[in-house]
XYZ file of C-alpha atoms in Angstrom:
185
model
C 165.565 87.688 61.294
C 164.591 85.300 58.528
C 167.373 84.371 56.130
C 166.559 82.524 52.922
C 170.171 81.854 51.948
C 171.148 78.319 52.962
C 174.830 79.202 52.761
C 174.623 82.209 55.117
C 175.757 80.241 58.183
C 179.313 79.736 57.017
C 180.021 83.372 56.152
C 182.193 82.710 53.086
C 184.601 80.349 54.858
C 186.042 78.013 52.159
C 186.249 75.008 54.527
C 182.616 75.372 55.573
C 181.575 76.159 51.999
C 183.054 72.831 50.868
C 181.347 71.030 53.761
C 177.964 72.659 53.057
C 178.118 72.051 49.331
C 179.423 68.471 49.330
C 178.681 66.782 52.675
C 176.113 68.532 54.870
C 172.704 66.847 54.687
C 174.002 64.418 52.024
C 172.901 60.881 52.732
C 175.868 58.723 53.682
C 175.709 55.084 54.785
C 179.396 54.496 55.512
C 180.062 53.416 59.107
C 183.501 55.060 59.129
C 182.136 58.416 57.948
C 179.242 58.218 60.409
C 181.698 57.496 63.220
C 183.858 60.430 62.109
C 180.857 62.770 62.230
C 179.833 61.392 65.639
C 183.317 62.160 66.983
C 183.561 65.594 65.387
C 180.096 66.572 66.616
C 181.140 65.451 70.102
C 184.296 67.550 69.872
C 182.154 70.561 68.948
C 180.216 70.601 72.239
C 180.587 74.118 73.617
C 182.491 75.279 70.524
C 181.704 76.373 66.988
C 181.441 73.920 64.116
C 183.833 76.217 62.249
C 186.528 75.539 64.857
C 186.096 71.778 64.506
C 186.004 71.787 60.717
C 189.263 73.730 60.609
C 190.793 71.020 62.834
C 189.243 68.112 60.942
C 192.437 66.940 59.241
C 194.302 66.961 62.552
C 191.523 64.793 64.007
C 191.736 62.394 61.074
C 195.498 62.160 61.489
C 195.298 61.669 65.263
C 192.472 59.123 65.174
C 193.566 56.863 62.298
C 191.122 58.454 59.843
C 188.388 57.410 62.276
C 188.911 53.728 61.582
C 186.579 52.250 64.206
C 188.759 49.194 64.957
C 191.911 51.285 65.335
C 190.187 53.893 67.518
C 188.759 51.170 69.773
C 192.280 49.745 70.201
C 194.010 53.041 71.067
C 196.057 52.800 74.248
C 195.880 55.130 77.234
C 199.386 56.371 76.371
C 198.408 57.069 72.774
C 195.326 59.008 73.893
C 197.245 60.886 76.603
C 199.831 61.989 74.036
C 197.049 63.615 72.007
C 196.574 66.127 74.820
C 199.771 67.748 73.529
C 198.487 67.944 69.944
C 197.721 71.600 69.228
C 195.650 70.602 66.198
C 193.001 69.096 68.479
C 190.682 70.389 71.148
C 192.805 69.280 74.080
C 189.981 68.243 76.343
C 190.808 64.911 77.973
C 187.205 63.770 78.216
C 186.549 64.513 74.539
C 189.748 62.763 73.448
C 188.994 59.677 75.564
C 185.417 59.623 74.235
C 186.657 58.653 70.765
C 187.933 55.284 72.030
C 184.917 54.792 74.286
C 182.506 55.550 71.451
C 184.428 53.312 69.034
C 184.092 50.388 71.438
C 180.341 50.982 71.683
C 179.984 51.417 67.905
C 181.673 48.014 67.465
C 179.003 46.526 69.747
C 176.290 48.244 67.696
C 177.803 46.841 64.504
C 177.629 43.354 65.986
C 174.070 43.829 67.254
C 172.609 45.567 64.167
C 174.967 44.399 61.392
C 176.331 47.937 60.955
C 176.439 51.287 62.719
C 174.431 52.612 59.783
C 171.620 50.089 60.378
C 171.443 51.149 64.021
C 171.245 54.845 63.117
C 168.630 54.459 60.397
C 166.476 52.269 62.654
C 165.366 55.511 64.318
C 163.628 56.592 61.091
C 162.688 53.158 59.722
C 165.236 53.772 56.979
C 163.503 56.942 55.811
C 165.225 60.282 55.296
C 163.692 63.319 56.983
C 163.304 66.255 54.618
C 162.076 69.365 56.382
C 161.449 71.506 53.243
C 162.523 74.715 54.951
C 162.216 78.103 53.284
C 164.117 80.223 55.850
C 166.923 79.514 58.312
C 164.771 80.541 61.276
C 162.574 77.499 60.574
C 165.502 75.128 61.146
C 165.076 73.130 64.347
C 167.919 72.545 66.782
C 166.525 69.209 67.907
C 163.691 66.872 66.996
C 161.722 63.928 68.293
C 164.163 61.620 66.439
C 167.258 63.359 67.855
C 165.800 63.118 71.364
C 165.073 59.384 70.990
C 168.487 58.713 69.448
C 170.233 60.762 72.138
C 168.442 58.894 74.906
C 169.313 55.505 73.420
C 172.931 56.432 72.706
C 173.386 57.749 76.247
C 171.845 54.564 77.664
C 174.424 52.564 75.698
C 177.243 54.766 77.042
C 178.045 56.926 74.003
C 179.476 60.283 75.076
C 178.616 63.795 73.881
C 175.259 62.985 72.342
C 172.704 65.403 73.739
C 169.627 65.977 71.563
C 171.005 69.176 69.956
C 174.368 67.580 69.051
C 172.506 64.498 67.856
C 170.340 66.673 65.591
C 173.480 68.214 64.071
C 174.817 64.683 63.643
C 171.636 63.688 61.772
C 172.242 66.605 59.410
C 175.931 65.711 59.042
C 175.195 62.166 57.870
C 172.206 63.124 55.751
C 169.457 61.444 57.735
C 167.975 64.938 57.877
C 167.954 67.278 54.894
C 167.747 70.860 56.111
C 169.024 72.553 52.966
C 166.572 75.352 52.279
C 164.095 74.872 49.440
C 165.931 77.403 47.281
C 169.422 75.981 47.870
C 171.047 74.568 44.745
C 172.803 71.933 46.911
C 169.514 70.483 48.084
């Protein structure tokens, strides 16, 4: 069924409404925010985005507001203790992936000058605007998300399949999938 209401996916949830209206598909070039979205998208594998967004503050608290340096320096004991944190998805692999991904993001920052520069290299610095009219036109992955996923996996980044990577591209605004009629476009 074709839906032409961009906000239909969050079903009136105030947390998702705020995310849709102020962050989703909004271009953001901040390495810390991009790292946060990478981690939250990874945490969402196999779960709903709603679940993750309702746990977002707990993730920020647990992972030093996604400060890349601090996440890369987290100890095994610190990460293990997070398995007891009911505010998080208590999946050991997902929790450990935050440190692992932070270490790799630091390498990308050194190689490219910033995490942002690495990410935008996949589109030559250009934003992808799909000009969608209905939600059923919205892709779940793209050529860019497949290339980015492949490269991220090769570098060792965890939880970055092409579908999660496409959601990540939306989250950081490299892709604008707000429907044509959406006032938040």
